[in-house]
């Protein structure tokens, strides 16, 4: 089964209108591989602005949303609000949400479920810490995280799984292509065993964790790596090289 290569850029809490214009300029000039699906995750305050400016071939995504449509949840935004401004994607479960904001597997699964039911597509992030990897718990941790998601959703059609080892995010340390492929293969087998062969073969599993122009081509060669979720490098011109890594 052929899975379309997917590259997302997560701007995190960075940017301004001026910077957004510069970054969108890089993307607009390209050149961009037409066989790659492209997403940029933008701070909520700039979603409307970037949505108006971005090329129509680039998805504009929120970096978070809550698990209910409305209510007394100061500071949160709902999937229906994102839909209202024409945003169709959201990144959920990022390690920074898990680690800094103490979001649990259950809360993340509930947020993913509500986002999907509202009509959003979701980049669902999972990954282990350095301590968990060194303790040999990588497979158990990612299985636990994806199991929580599986128990809350029935339709995987609009889900992209992002494997992001926490120890490789923003550290300059990258999982080797072989390390990343090993976990991606485990995740695909888990989907085969616990969901279905069809879901396993159709669901894109992308890698995130200090992806740069210098390492993306080797990572892209691995059979179960279907693209990337890029942090810091998505704020630089080299993001174009990462989008084109599979050429």
XYZ file of N, CA and C in Angstrom:
741
model
N 0.851 -1.185 0.000
C 0.000 0.000 0.000
C 0.888 1.237 0.000
N 0.606 2.169 -0.881
C 1.393 3.394 -0.982
C 0.808 4.458 -0.058
N 1.642 4.965 0.851
C 1.226 6.022 1.767
C 1.900 7.325 1.351
N 1.116 8.370 1.176
C 1.662 9.641 0.725
C 2.570 10.227 1.790
N 3.777 10.608 1.383
C 4.751 11.190 2.303
C 4.170 12.455 2.922
N 4.408 12.643 4.223
C 3.778 13.718 4.988
C 4.840 14.455 5.794
N 4.917 15.770 5.626
C 5.874 16.568 6.396
C 5.139 17.715 7.071
N 5.212 17.729 8.395
C 4.616 18.804 9.177
C 5.683 19.653 9.827
N 5.452 20.966 9.868
C 6.329 21.877 10.585
C 5.596 22.433 11.788
N 6.163 22.251 12.967
C 5.549 22.726 14.204
C 6.299 23.974 14.676
N 5.674 25.140 14.520
C 6.327 26.394 14.894
C 6.407 26.571 16.404
N 5.651 25.794 17.156
C 5.602 25.913 18.617
C 5.279 27.366 19.007
N 5.790 27.853 20.136
C 5.456 29.217 20.559
C 6.510 30.179 20.001
N 6.527 30.263 18.684
C 7.474 31.120 17.977
C 6.740 31.876 16.887
N 7.276 33.053 16.541
C 6.754 33.749 15.373
C 6.090 35.076 15.671
N 5.814 35.755 14.587
C 5.111 37.034 14.554
C 4.541 37.125 13.149
N 3.773 38.145 12.860
C 3.277 38.290 11.489
C 4.435 38.435 10.514
N 5.456 39.170 10.917
C 6.621 39.372 10.049
C 7.333 38.050 9.782
N 7.539 37.283 10.847
C 8.217 35.993 10.684
C 7.346 35.036 9.871
N 6.051 35.057 10.128
C 5.149 34.191 9.358
C 5.231 34.517 7.875
N 5.268 35.797 7.540
C 5.417 36.203 6.135
C 6.704 35.650 5.534
N 7.799 35.714 6.298
C 9.085 35.216 5.808
C 9.039 33.702 5.590
N 8.477 32.984 6.558
C 8.409 31.525 6.449
C 7.500 31.090 5.305
N 6.375 31.764 5.146
C 5.477 31.444 4.042
C 6.113 31.788 2.707
N 6.966 32.802 2.701
C 7.704 33.139 1.481
C 8.617 32.011 1.050
N 9.331 31.416 2.025
C 10.196 30.266 1.712
C 9.383 29.125 1.117
N 8.238 28.849 1.742
C 7.403 27.737 1.286
C 6.835 28.025 -0.103
N 6.402 29.252 -0.326
C 5.799 29.609 -1.620
C 6.812 29.522 -2.754
N 8.062 29.875 -2.450
C 9.115 29.822 -3.493
C 9.546 28.397 -3.783
N 9.431 27.537 -2.743
C 9.773 26.125 -2.944
C 11.178 25.914 -3.480
N 11.316 24.987 -4.443
C 10.262 24.138 -5.028
C 9.844 23.031 -4.054
N 8.595 22.621 -4.149
C 8.058 21.602 -3.264
C 7.711 20.339 -4.046
N 8.095 19.207 -3.505
C 7.743 17.920 -4.105
C 6.215 17.802 -4.139
N 5.602 17.674 -5.314
C 4.136 17.603 -5.395
C 3.561 16.327 -4.794
N 4.415 15.350 -4.511
C 3.950 14.086 -3.952
C 3.997 14.058 -2.426
N 4.205 15.231 -1.816
C 4.278 15.325 -0.356
C 3.112 16.147 0.174
N 2.462 15.638 1.220
C 1.438 16.404 1.914
C 2.127 17.252 2.973
N 1.837 18.551 2.992
C 2.565 19.505 3.828
C 1.625 20.162 4.833
N 2.112 20.304 6.059
C 1.338 20.925 7.132
C 2.241 21.875 7.921
N 1.675 22.999 8.373
C 2.392 23.858 9.306
C 1.523 24.108 10.534
N 2.083 23.817 11.713
C 1.393 24.014 12.975
C 1.731 25.381 13.538
N 0.722 26.222 13.669
C 0.900 27.652 13.911
C 0.321 28.035 15.278
N 0.964 28.965 16.023
C 0.342 29.456 17.260
C -1.077 29.946 16.998
N -1.974 29.684 17.938
C -3.399 29.933 17.717
C -3.701 31.362 17.298
N -2.965 32.306 17.851
C -3.261 33.710 17.578
C -2.993 34.084 16.116
N -2.168 33.289 15.423
C -1.821 33.593 14.029
C -2.503 32.663 13.023
N -3.370 31.769 13.482
C -3.979 30.803 12.570
C -4.737 31.478 11.433
N -5.575 32.439 11.769
C -6.367 33.130 10.751
C -5.464 33.830 9.743
N -4.452 34.516 10.240
C -3.525 35.263 9.380
C -2.788 34.321 8.429
N -2.253 33.235 8.980
C -1.488 32.300 8.151
C -2.397 31.574 7.172
N -3.606 31.222 7.601
C -4.549 30.539 6.706
C -4.838 31.382 5.464
N -4.925 32.691 5.633
C -5.192 33.582 4.497
C -4.002 33.680 3.558
N -2.780 33.524 4.108
C -1.556 33.760 3.330
C -0.953 32.489 2.721
N -1.203 31.345 3.345
C -0.512 30.112 2.955
C -0.972 29.613 1.593
N -0.072 28.956 0.847
C -0.476 28.315 -0.412
C -1.602 27.318 -0.161
N -2.483 27.173 -1.110
C -3.646 26.297 -0.924
C -3.249 24.830 -0.787
N -2.026 24.501 -1.186
C -1.552 23.119 -1.092
C -0.972 22.788 0.280
N -0.920 23.765 1.182
C -0.326 23.577 2.508
C -1.424 23.620 3.562
N -1.514 22.569 4.388
C -2.464 22.557 5.496
C -1.965 23.467 6.614
N -2.863 24.264 7.165
C -2.546 25.066 8.346
C -3.205 24.393 9.547
N -2.397 24.123 10.577
C -2.849 23.320 11.704
C -2.718 24.070 13.019
N -3.671 23.811 13.926
C -3.519 24.255 15.310
C -2.548 23.312 16.022
N -2.013 23.790 17.136
C -1.073 22.989 17.918
C -1.740 22.321 19.113
N -3.016 22.614 19.313
C -3.722 22.065 20.462
C -5.203 22.414 20.339
N -6.066 21.650 20.978
C -7.464 22.028 21.169
C -8.018 21.191 22.306
N -9.184 21.580 22.809
C -9.730 20.907 23.983
C -10.726 19.810 23.574
N -11.247 19.114 24.569
C -12.045 17.905 24.318
C -13.546 18.151 24.270
N -13.968 19.410 24.411
C -15.388 19.711 24.349
C -15.641 20.875 23.400
N -16.897 21.043 23.014
C -17.250 22.056 22.017
C -17.188 23.471 22.581
N -17.596 23.643 23.833
C -17.602 24.971 24.445
C -17.690 24.807 25.950
N -17.566 25.931 26.679
C -17.726 25.851 28.120
C -16.764 26.736 28.871
N -16.740 26.563 30.190
C -15.926 27.402 31.078
C -14.514 26.841 31.174
N -13.766 26.973 30.082
C -12.395 26.453 30.002
C -11.485 27.584 29.529
N -11.214 28.509 30.435
C -10.484 29.724 30.102
C -9.152 29.407 29.419
N -8.940 30.058 28.288
C -7.678 29.903 27.569
C -7.671 28.787 26.548
N -8.687 27.932 26.551
C -8.729 26.812 25.605
C -9.463 27.210 24.318
N -9.225 26.432 23.273
C -9.976 26.574 22.030
C -10.548 25.213 21.658
N -11.694 25.221 20.975
C -12.362 23.962 20.647
C -12.182 23.630 19.167
N -12.340 22.358 18.818
C -12.288 21.975 17.409
C -13.286 22.744 16.548
N -14.483 23.001 17.080
C -15.482 23.720 16.285
C -15.033 25.149 15.994
N -14.289 25.774 16.912
C -13.737 27.100 16.665
C -12.707 27.057 15.535
N -11.889 26.013 15.531
C -10.897 25.857 14.462
C -11.598 25.679 13.120
N -12.633 24.836 13.101
C -13.381 24.637 11.867
C -14.003 25.957 11.390
N -14.427 26.779 12.337
C -15.096 28.037 12.014
C -14.188 29.000 11.245
N -12.871 28.903 11.468
C -11.944 29.781 10.743
C -11.246 29.039 9.599
N -11.750 27.858 9.269
C -11.231 27.134 8.113
C -10.003 26.289 8.373
N -9.705 26.007 9.640
C -8.569 25.147 9.991
C -9.071 23.714 10.150
N -8.427 22.783 9.466
C -8.905 21.401 9.421
C -7.977 20.390 10.082
N -6.862 20.872 10.656
C -5.891 19.970 11.275
C -5.535 20.462 12.671
N -5.118 19.515 13.516
C -4.601 19.867 14.841
C -3.544 18.843 15.253
N -2.525 19.324 15.955
C -1.499 18.461 16.544
C -1.890 18.216 17.998
N -1.980 16.963 18.404
C -2.359 16.639 19.779
C -1.398 15.621 20.379
N -1.193 15.730 21.698
C -0.361 14.759 22.409
C 1.124 15.015 22.306
N 1.523 16.202 21.840
C 2.952 16.493 21.733
C 3.615 16.333 23.093
N 4.859 15.899 23.099
C 5.550 15.620 24.365
C 5.603 16.840 25.272
N 5.632 18.036 24.682
C 5.650 19.236 25.518
C 4.321 19.419 26.237
N 3.221 19.006 25.612
C 1.926 19.018 26.292
C 1.900 17.950 27.388
N 2.485 16.796 27.098
C 2.523 15.718 28.082
C 3.429 16.075 29.264
N 4.636 16.576 28.958
C 5.642 16.787 29.992
C 5.414 18.078 30.777
N 5.205 19.191 30.075
C 5.110 20.495 30.738
C 3.726 20.726 31.320
N 2.696 20.353 30.547
C 1.325 20.629 30.971
C 0.623 19.414 31.572
N 1.396 18.328 31.726
C 0.926 17.141 32.442
C -0.340 16.529 31.845
N -0.466 16.581 30.516
C -1.606 15.944 29.872
C -1.440 14.421 29.913
N -2.473 13.741 30.336
C -2.423 12.287 30.466
C -2.780 11.602 29.150
N -2.469 10.309 29.074
C -2.856 9.518 27.901
C -4.362 9.601 27.675
N -5.136 9.533 28.764
C -6.596 9.563 28.649
C -7.075 10.903 28.109
N -6.573 12.007 28.657
C -6.995 13.320 28.187
C -6.655 13.500 26.709
N -5.461 13.093 26.330
C -5.047 13.228 24.929
C -5.961 12.397 24.029
N -6.279 11.185 24.455
C -7.172 10.327 23.669
C -8.552 10.963 23.533
N -9.052 11.563 24.612
C -10.359 12.221 24.566
C -10.324 13.426 23.633
N -9.230 14.167 23.656
C -9.096 15.319 22.771
C -9.038 14.879 21.309
N -8.302 13.801 21.039
C -8.220 13.271 19.677
C -9.595 12.826 19.197
N -10.310 12.114 20.056
C -11.645 11.630 19.704
C -12.571 12.790 19.345
N -12.611 13.818 20.177
C -13.520 14.936 19.923
C -13.114 15.700 18.663
N -11.807 15.868 18.467
C -11.337 16.560 17.255
C -11.781 15.810 16.004
N -11.619 14.491 16.013
C -12.016 13.684 14.858
C -13.530 13.743 14.643
N -14.291 13.652 15.724
C -15.754 13.697 15.609
C -16.240 15.046 15.086
N -15.455 16.097 15.328
C -15.812 17.434 14.857
C -15.412 17.644 13.398
N -14.621 16.718 12.855
C -14.238 16.809 11.455
C -12.818 17.262 11.202
N -12.024 17.361 12.268
C -10.614 17.699 12.092
C -9.809 16.442 11.768
N -8.695 16.645 11.094
C -7.673 15.608 10.974
C -6.643 15.853 12.065
N -6.006 14.776 12.534
C -5.161 14.873 13.728
C -3.781 14.278 13.480
N -2.750 15.022 13.900
C -1.415 14.461 14.064
C -1.300 14.096 15.536
N -1.303 12.797 15.827
C -1.292 12.300 17.206
C 0.127 11.883 17.578
N 0.692 12.539 18.594
C 2.102 12.337 18.952
C 2.258 11.350 20.107
N 3.250 10.497 19.970
C 3.616 9.559 21.035
C 5.135 9.473 21.097
N 5.658 8.973 22.216
C 7.103 8.823 22.314
C 7.566 8.668 23.747
N 8.751 8.078 23.907
C 9.289 7.759 25.225
C 10.350 8.773 25.660
N 10.557 8.869 26.978
C 11.616 9.712 27.522
C 12.950 8.961 27.458
N 14.040 9.682 27.745
C 15.361 9.050 27.769
C 15.415 7.964 28.844
N 14.839 8.256 29.994
C 14.857 7.271 31.084
C 14.111 6.000 30.679
N 13.000 6.173 30.002
C 12.226 5.012 29.562
C 12.977 4.215 28.505
N 13.642 4.907 27.591
C 14.430 4.193 26.575
C 15.568 3.414 27.230
N 16.298 4.066 28.148
C 17.439 3.404 28.783
C 17.008 2.229 29.648
N 15.748 2.264 30.105
C 15.215 1.155 30.899
C 14.613 0.052 30.025
N 14.730 0.217 28.698
C 14.194 -0.788 27.785
C 12.686 -0.789 27.683
N 12.063 0.351 27.975
C 10.608 0.426 28.018
C 9.976 1.078 26.792
N 10.766 1.364 25.761
C 10.252 2.097 24.601
C 8.991 1.469 24.028
N 9.048 0.179 23.725
C 7.895 -0.477 23.097
C 6.671 -0.453 24.001
N 6.877 -0.663 25.288
C 5.749 -0.668 26.225
C 5.121 0.722 26.328
N 5.957 1.754 26.338
C 5.444 3.126 26.483
C 4.634 3.532 25.262
N 5.185 3.310 24.057
C 4.450 3.741 22.868
C 3.192 2.898 22.664
N 3.249 1.623 23.065
C 2.054 0.776 22.966
C 0.963 1.282 23.908
N 1.352 1.691 25.110
C 0.391 2.219 26.083
C -0.244 3.510 25.563
N 0.561 4.373 24.965
C 0.052 5.642 24.460
C -0.886 5.444 23.276
N -0.522 4.566 22.352
C -1.376 4.359 21.177
C -2.623 3.543 21.545
N -2.510 2.690 22.565
C -3.673 1.933 23.031
C -4.740 2.882 23.586
N -4.309 3.907 24.318
C -5.259 4.886 24.860
C -6.018 5.580 23.735
N -5.315 5.881 22.648
C -5.949 6.511 21.491
C -6.945 5.547 20.856
N -6.491 4.307 20.657
C -7.331 3.293 19.994
C -8.639 3.063 20.737
N -8.612 3.140 22.065
C -9.805 2.866 22.857
C -10.846 3.977 22.751
N -10.434 5.146 22.235
C -11.361 6.276 22.157
C -11.824 6.583 20.735
N -11.215 5.957 19.723
C -11.616 6.265 18.349
C -11.938 4.985 17.594
N -12.762 5.129 16.572
C -13.125 3.975 15.746
C -12.671 4.132 14.303
N -12.403 5.372 13.894
C -12.031 5.638 12.506
C -10.651 6.274 12.454
N -9.702 5.560 11.834
C -8.318 6.015 11.763
C -8.015 6.782 10.475
N -9.019 6.995 9.657
C -8.788 7.544 8.325
C -8.108 8.912 8.352
N -8.425 9.738 9.361
C -7.886 11.092 9.422
C -6.846 11.271 10.524
N -6.126 10.174 10.814
C -5.095 10.209 11.854
C -3.721 9.954 11.242
N -2.776 10.810 11.596
C -1.360 10.578 11.319
C -0.676 10.393 12.670
N 0.067 9.315 12.831
C 0.797 9.072 14.068
C 2.197 9.667 13.945
N 2.599 10.462 14.932
C 3.959 11.018 14.953
C 4.722 10.381 16.112
N 5.736 9.575 15.770
C 6.607 9.026 16.809
C 7.713 10.040 17.080
N 7.697 10.583 18.300
C 8.675 11.595 18.685
C 9.338 11.195 20.008
N 10.503 10.542 19.951
C 11.204 10.232 21.200
C 11.548 11.533 21.932
N 11.103 11.644 23.183
C 11.245 12.896 23.919
C 12.704 13.313 24.019
N 13.593 12.334 24.136
C 15.013 12.631 24.303
C 15.641 13.230 23.045
N 14.925 13.186 21.924
C 15.464 13.702 20.664
C 14.832 15.025 20.245
N 13.913 15.561 21.058
C 13.201 16.774 20.663
C 13.923 18.006 21.194
N 14.427 18.816 20.279
C 15.093 20.052 20.653
C 16.447 19.850 21.306
N 16.977 18.637 21.257
C 18.241 18.341 21.935
C 19.415 18.257 20.966
N 19.111 18.173 19.674
C 20.173 17.934 18.705
C 20.477 16.453 18.545
N 19.928 15.618 19.452
C 20.088 14.171 19.340
C 18.965 13.620 18.476
N 19.321 12.800 17.521
C 18.323 12.209 16.637
C 18.407 10.697 16.744
N 17.270 10.053 16.790
C 17.293 8.598 16.686
C 17.918 8.235 15.348
N 18.772 7.226 15.340
C 19.335 6.780 14.065
C 18.204 6.276 13.185
N 18.413 6.251 11.869
C 17.370 5.693 11.005
C 16.930 4.297 11.447
N 17.896 3.507 11.925
C 17.580 2.147 12.345
C 16.742 2.151 13.635
N 17.086 3.041 14.589
C 16.309 3.135 15.828
C 14.882 3.584 15.544
N 14.758 4.595 14.687
C 13.424 5.104 14.352
C 12.608 4.041 13.630
N 13.201 3.380 12.653
C 12.505 2.346 11.893
C 12.045 1.211 12.796
N 12.865 0.862 13.757
C 12.504 -0.221 14.675
C 11.197 0.088 15.404
N 11.057 1.323 15.895
C 9.839 1.690 16.627
C 8.661 1.826 15.666
N 8.894 2.400 14.489
C 7.816 2.520 13.501
C 7.290 1.136 13.110
N 8.198 0.188 12.952
C 7.792 -1.184 12.604
C 6.955 -1.793 13.727
N 7.358 -1.551 14.970
C 6.600 -2.045 16.126
C 5.200 -1.444 16.135
N 5.113 -0.134 15.865
C 3.813 0.537 15.862
C 2.908 -0.004 14.750
N 3.489 -0.257 13.584
C 2.669 -0.775 12.484
C 2.176 -2.188 12.799
N 3.027 -2.982 13.431
C 2.598 -4.332 13.827
C 1.501 -4.238 14.890
N 1.638 -3.281 15.809
C 0.606 -3.108 16.841
C -0.728 -2.765 16.183
N -0.713 -1.884 15.215
C -1.946 -1.535 14.509
C -2.528 -2.749 13.788
N -1.646 -3.564 13.203
C -2.105 -4.781 12.522
C -2.804 -5.717 13.504
N -2.165 -5.926 14.658
C -2.676 -6.891 15.633
C -3.898 -6.377 16.384
N -3.923 -5.074 16.690
C -4.943 -4.541 17.591
C -6.072 -3.788 16.875
N -5.837 -3.368 15.641
C -6.885 -2.653 14.900
C -7.219 -3.448 13.644
N -6.418 -3.314 12.597
C -6.622 -4.124 11.396
C -5.429 -3.955 10.465
N -5.280 -4.916 9.575
C -4.217 -4.836 8.568
C -4.416 -3.617 7.676
N -5.658 -3.317 7.343
C -5.945 -2.164 6.483
C -5.512 -0.867 7.138
N -5.869 -0.684 8.401
C -5.466 0.526 9.129
C -3.943 0.605 9.224
N -3.302 -0.521 9.522
C -1.842 -0.541 9.650
C -1.156 -0.127 8.358
N -1.684 -0.582 7.236
C -1.049 -0.290 5.962
C -1.372 1.108 5.439
N -2.466 1.679 5.902
C -2.870 2.996 5.398
C -2.481 4.160 6.305
N -2.268 3.890 7.582
C -1.949 4.962 8.528
C -0.493 5.379 8.398
N -0.300 6.670 8.206
C 1.069 7.183 8.110
C 1.665 7.362 9.498
N 2.895 6.867 9.659
C 3.638 7.016 10.910
C 4.874 7.855 10.584
N 4.906 9.065 11.112
C 5.989 9.991 10.799
C 6.925 10.126 11.995
N 8.133 10.592 11.737
C 9.146 10.704 12.791
C 9.401 12.162 13.134
N 9.577 12.446 14.421
C 9.939 13.783 14.861
C 11.008 13.713 15.936
N 11.940 14.637 15.893
C 13.006 14.664 16.897
C 14.308 15.111 16.289
N 14.534 16.436 16.268
C 15.764 17.013 15.722
C 15.995 16.605 14.262
N 14.915 16.608 13.480
C 15.040 16.356 12.039
C 15.601 17.603 11.371
N 16.614 17.414 10.536
C 17.249 18.528 9.827
C 17.465 18.153 8.365
N 17.924 19.116 7.594
C 18.228 18.853 6.183
C 19.340 17.822 6.041
N 20.200 17.725 7.029
C 21.352 16.824 6.923
C 21.018 15.372 7.252
N 19.942 15.128 7.995
C 19.636 13.732 8.343
C 18.331 13.212 7.745
N 17.561 14.097 7.105
C 16.211 13.696 6.676
C 16.217 12.657 5.565
N 17.179 12.729 4.647
C 17.165 11.795 3.516
C 17.403 10.360 3.968
N 18.316 10.170 4.915
C 18.568 8.818 5.411
C 17.364 8.278 6.172
N 16.735 9.125 6.972
C 15.530 8.699 7.689
C 14.415 8.339 6.714
N 14.280 9.119 5.657
C 13.189 8.909 4.691
C 13.312 7.598 3.929
N 14.502 7.020 3.901
C 14.708 5.761 3.184
C 14.088 4.558 3.893
N 13.822 4.703 5.194
C 13.305 3.568 5.957
C 11.861 3.270 5.563
N 11.531 2.009 5.451
C 10.268 1.577 4.845
C 9.039 2.006 5.638
N 9.159 2.108 6.959
C 7.989 2.442 7.768
C 7.974 3.896 8.230
N 8.914 4.713 7.765
C 8.920 6.137 8.090
C 8.253 6.884 6.934
N 7.090 7.447 7.209
C 6.255 8.040 6.161
C 6.339 9.562 6.121
N 7.349 10.119 6.776
C 7.499 11.562 6.777
C 8.007 12.053 8.110
N 7.806 13.347 8.369
C 8.398 13.968 9.551
C 7.460 14.989 10.191
N 7.628 15.169 11.504
C 7.097 16.328 12.204
C 8.310 17.104 12.692
N 8.477 18.299 12.165
C 9.722 19.060 12.311
C 9.490 20.239 13.249
N 10.407 20.438 14.188
C 10.316 21.566 15.103
C 11.142 22.744 14.627
N 12.323 22.928 15.229
C 13.154 24.098 14.959
C 13.478 24.315 13.498
N 13.720 23.236 12.768
C 14.103 23.380 11.361
C 12.954 23.887 10.496
N 11.714 23.815 11.004
C 10.586 24.335 10.218
C 10.554 25.861 10.236
N 11.391 26.474 11.076
C 11.494 27.929 11.154
C 12.664 28.447 10.323
N 13.243 27.563 9.509
C 14.411 27.915 8.709
C 14.178 27.532 7.246
N 14.960 28.132 6.329
C 14.803 27.778 4.907
C 15.000 26.294 4.633
N 15.770 25.581 5.490
C 16.031 24.160 5.253
C 14.768 23.304 5.336
N 13.665 23.872 5.827
C 12.401 23.129 5.852
C 12.041 22.636 4.454
N 12.388 23.411 3.434
C 12.114 23.007 2.051
C 12.872 21.723 1.712
N 14.136 21.622 2.162
C 14.922 20.413 1.904
C 14.293 19.198 2.586
N 13.728 19.415 3.760
C 13.094 18.302 4.485
C 11.814 17.872 3.771
N 11.053 18.829 3.283
C 9.846 18.483 2.519
C 10.215 17.625 1.321
N 11.364 17.910 0.720
C 11.791 17.202 -0.500
C 12.678 15.999 -0.205
N 12.705 15.520 1.045
C 13.635 14.458 1.444
C 13.409 13.149 0.725
N 12.201 12.934 0.241
C 11.866 11.627 -0.355
C 12.079 11.601 -1.856
N 12.609 12.674 -2.432
C 12.831 12.718 -3.892
C 14.016 11.842 -4.282
